[in-house]
């Protein structure tokens, strides 16, 4: 850690997560087709990329302090939710179903 610092820690985390995901995909390969797992993933990649560009642009345009950091987080959330709605992702559909069940119970 002292030699590579934050970058080393980040790389170690990403590599360890990739190993865990690889093992999990390998373990379930006969039970669940991987094509089912990654169906529609392009929608999330596009939504993530747009959200990233928006938040990164705000980061360059605004002076950093705690209030503006919180604003960036909420703007990122807003963009991600709106883009999921626009692309009608599985995440959005499941969220709507969950919300409707929650409202019906209360």
Coordinates of C-alpha atoms in Angstrom, one line a residue:
X1 CA 0.0 0.0 0.0
X2 CA 2.7 2.6 0.8
X3 CA 4.3 2.1 -2.6
X4 CA 1.2 2.3 -4.8
X5 CA -1.1 4.3 -2.5
X6 CA -4.7 5.0 -3.5
X7 CA -4.3 3.9 -7.1
X8 CA -2.9 0.6 -5.9
X9 CA -5.8 0.1 -3.5
X10 CA -8.3 1.0 -6.2
X11 CA -6.7 -1.5 -8.7
X12 CA -6.6 -4.2 -6.0
X13 CA -10.3 -3.7 -5.2
X14 CA -11.3 -3.8 -8.9
X15 CA -9.3 -6.9 -9.5
X16 CA -10.7 -8.7 -6.5
X17 CA -14.3 -7.8 -7.5
X18 CA -13.6 -9.1 -11.0
X19 CA -12.3 -12.4 -9.5
X20 CA -15.4 -12.7 -7.3
X21 CA -17.8 -12.0 -10.2
X22 CA -15.9 -14.4 -12.5
X23 CA -16.1 -17.2 -9.9
X24 CA -19.8 -16.5 -9.3
X25 CA -20.6 -16.6 -13.0
X26 CA -18.6 -19.8 -13.4
X27 CA -20.5 -21.3 -10.4
X28 CA -24.0 -20.6 -11.8
X29 CA -23.2 -21.2 -15.5
X30 CA -25.3 -24.4 -15.7
X31 CA -28.3 -23.0 -13.7
X32 CA -28.7 -19.6 -15.3
X33 CA -27.7 -18.7 -18.9
X34 CA -25.3 -15.8 -18.9
X35 CA -27.2 -14.3 -21.8
X36 CA -30.2 -13.8 -19.5
X37 CA -28.0 -12.0 -17.0
X38 CA -26.6 -9.5 -19.5
X39 CA -29.7 -8.9 -21.5
X40 CA -30.2 -5.1 -21.9
X41 CA -27.0 -4.2 -20.2
X42 CA -26.3 -1.6 -22.9
X43 CA -29.1 0.6 -21.4
X44 CA -27.3 0.7 -18.0
X45 CA -23.9 1.4 -19.6
X46 CA -25.4 4.3 -21.6
X47 CA -27.2 5.7 -18.5
X48 CA -24.1 5.3 -16.4
X49 CA -21.9 7.0 -19.0
X50 CA -24.3 10.0 -19.4
X51 CA -24.5 10.3 -15.6
X52 CA -20.7 10.2 -15.3
X53 CA -20.3 12.9 -17.9
X54 CA -22.8 15.2 -16.2
X55 CA -21.3 14.7 -12.7
X56 CA -17.8 15.1 -14.0
X57 CA -18.7 18.3 -15.8
X58 CA -20.2 19.7 -12.7
X59 CA -17.1 18.7 -10.8
X60 CA -15.0 20.9 -13.2
X61 CA -17.4 23.8 -13.3
X62 CA -18.1 24.1 -9.6
X63 CA -15.8 24.8 -6.7
X64 CA -15.8 21.8 -4.4
X65 CA -17.3 22.0 -1.0
X66 CA -19.7 19.7 1.0
X67 CA -22.9 21.4 -0.2
X68 CA -21.9 21.2 -3.9
X69 CA -20.8 17.6 -3.4
X70 CA -24.2 16.7 -2.0
X71 CA -25.8 18.6 -5.0
X72 CA -23.6 16.5 -7.4
X73 CA -24.8 13.3 -5.8
X74 CA -28.4 14.3 -6.1
X75 CA -28.0 15.4 -9.7
X76 CA -26.3 12.1 -10.5
X77 CA -29.2 10.2 -8.9
X78 CA -31.7 12.3 -10.7
X79 CA -30.1 11.7 -14.1
X80 CA -29.7 8.0 -13.5
X81 CA -33.3 7.6 -12.5
X82 CA -34.6 9.6 -15.4
X83 CA -32.4 7.7 -17.9
X84 CA -33.6 4.4 -16.5
X85 CA -37.2 5.7 -17.0
X86 CA -36.3 6.8 -20.6
X87 CA -34.8 3.4 -21.4
X88 CA -37.5 1.6 -19.5
X89 CA -35.0 -0.7 -17.9
X90 CA -35.7 -3.8 -15.8
X91 CA -34.6 -1.8 -12.8
X92 CA -37.2 0.8 -13.5
X93 CA -40.0 -1.7 -14.1
X94 CA -39.2 -3.6 -10.8
X95 CA -39.0 -0.3 -9.0
X96 CA -42.5 0.7 -10.2
X97 CA -43.9 -2.7 -9.2
X98 CA -42.3 -2.5 -5.8
X99 CA -43.7 1.1 -5.3
X100 CA -47.2 0.0 -6.3
X101 CA -47.1 -2.9 -3.8
X102 CA -45.8 -0.6 -1.1
X103 CA -48.6 1.9 -1.7
X104 CA -51.3 -0.8 -1.8
X105 CA -50.2 -2.1 1.6
X106 CA -50.3 1.3 3.2

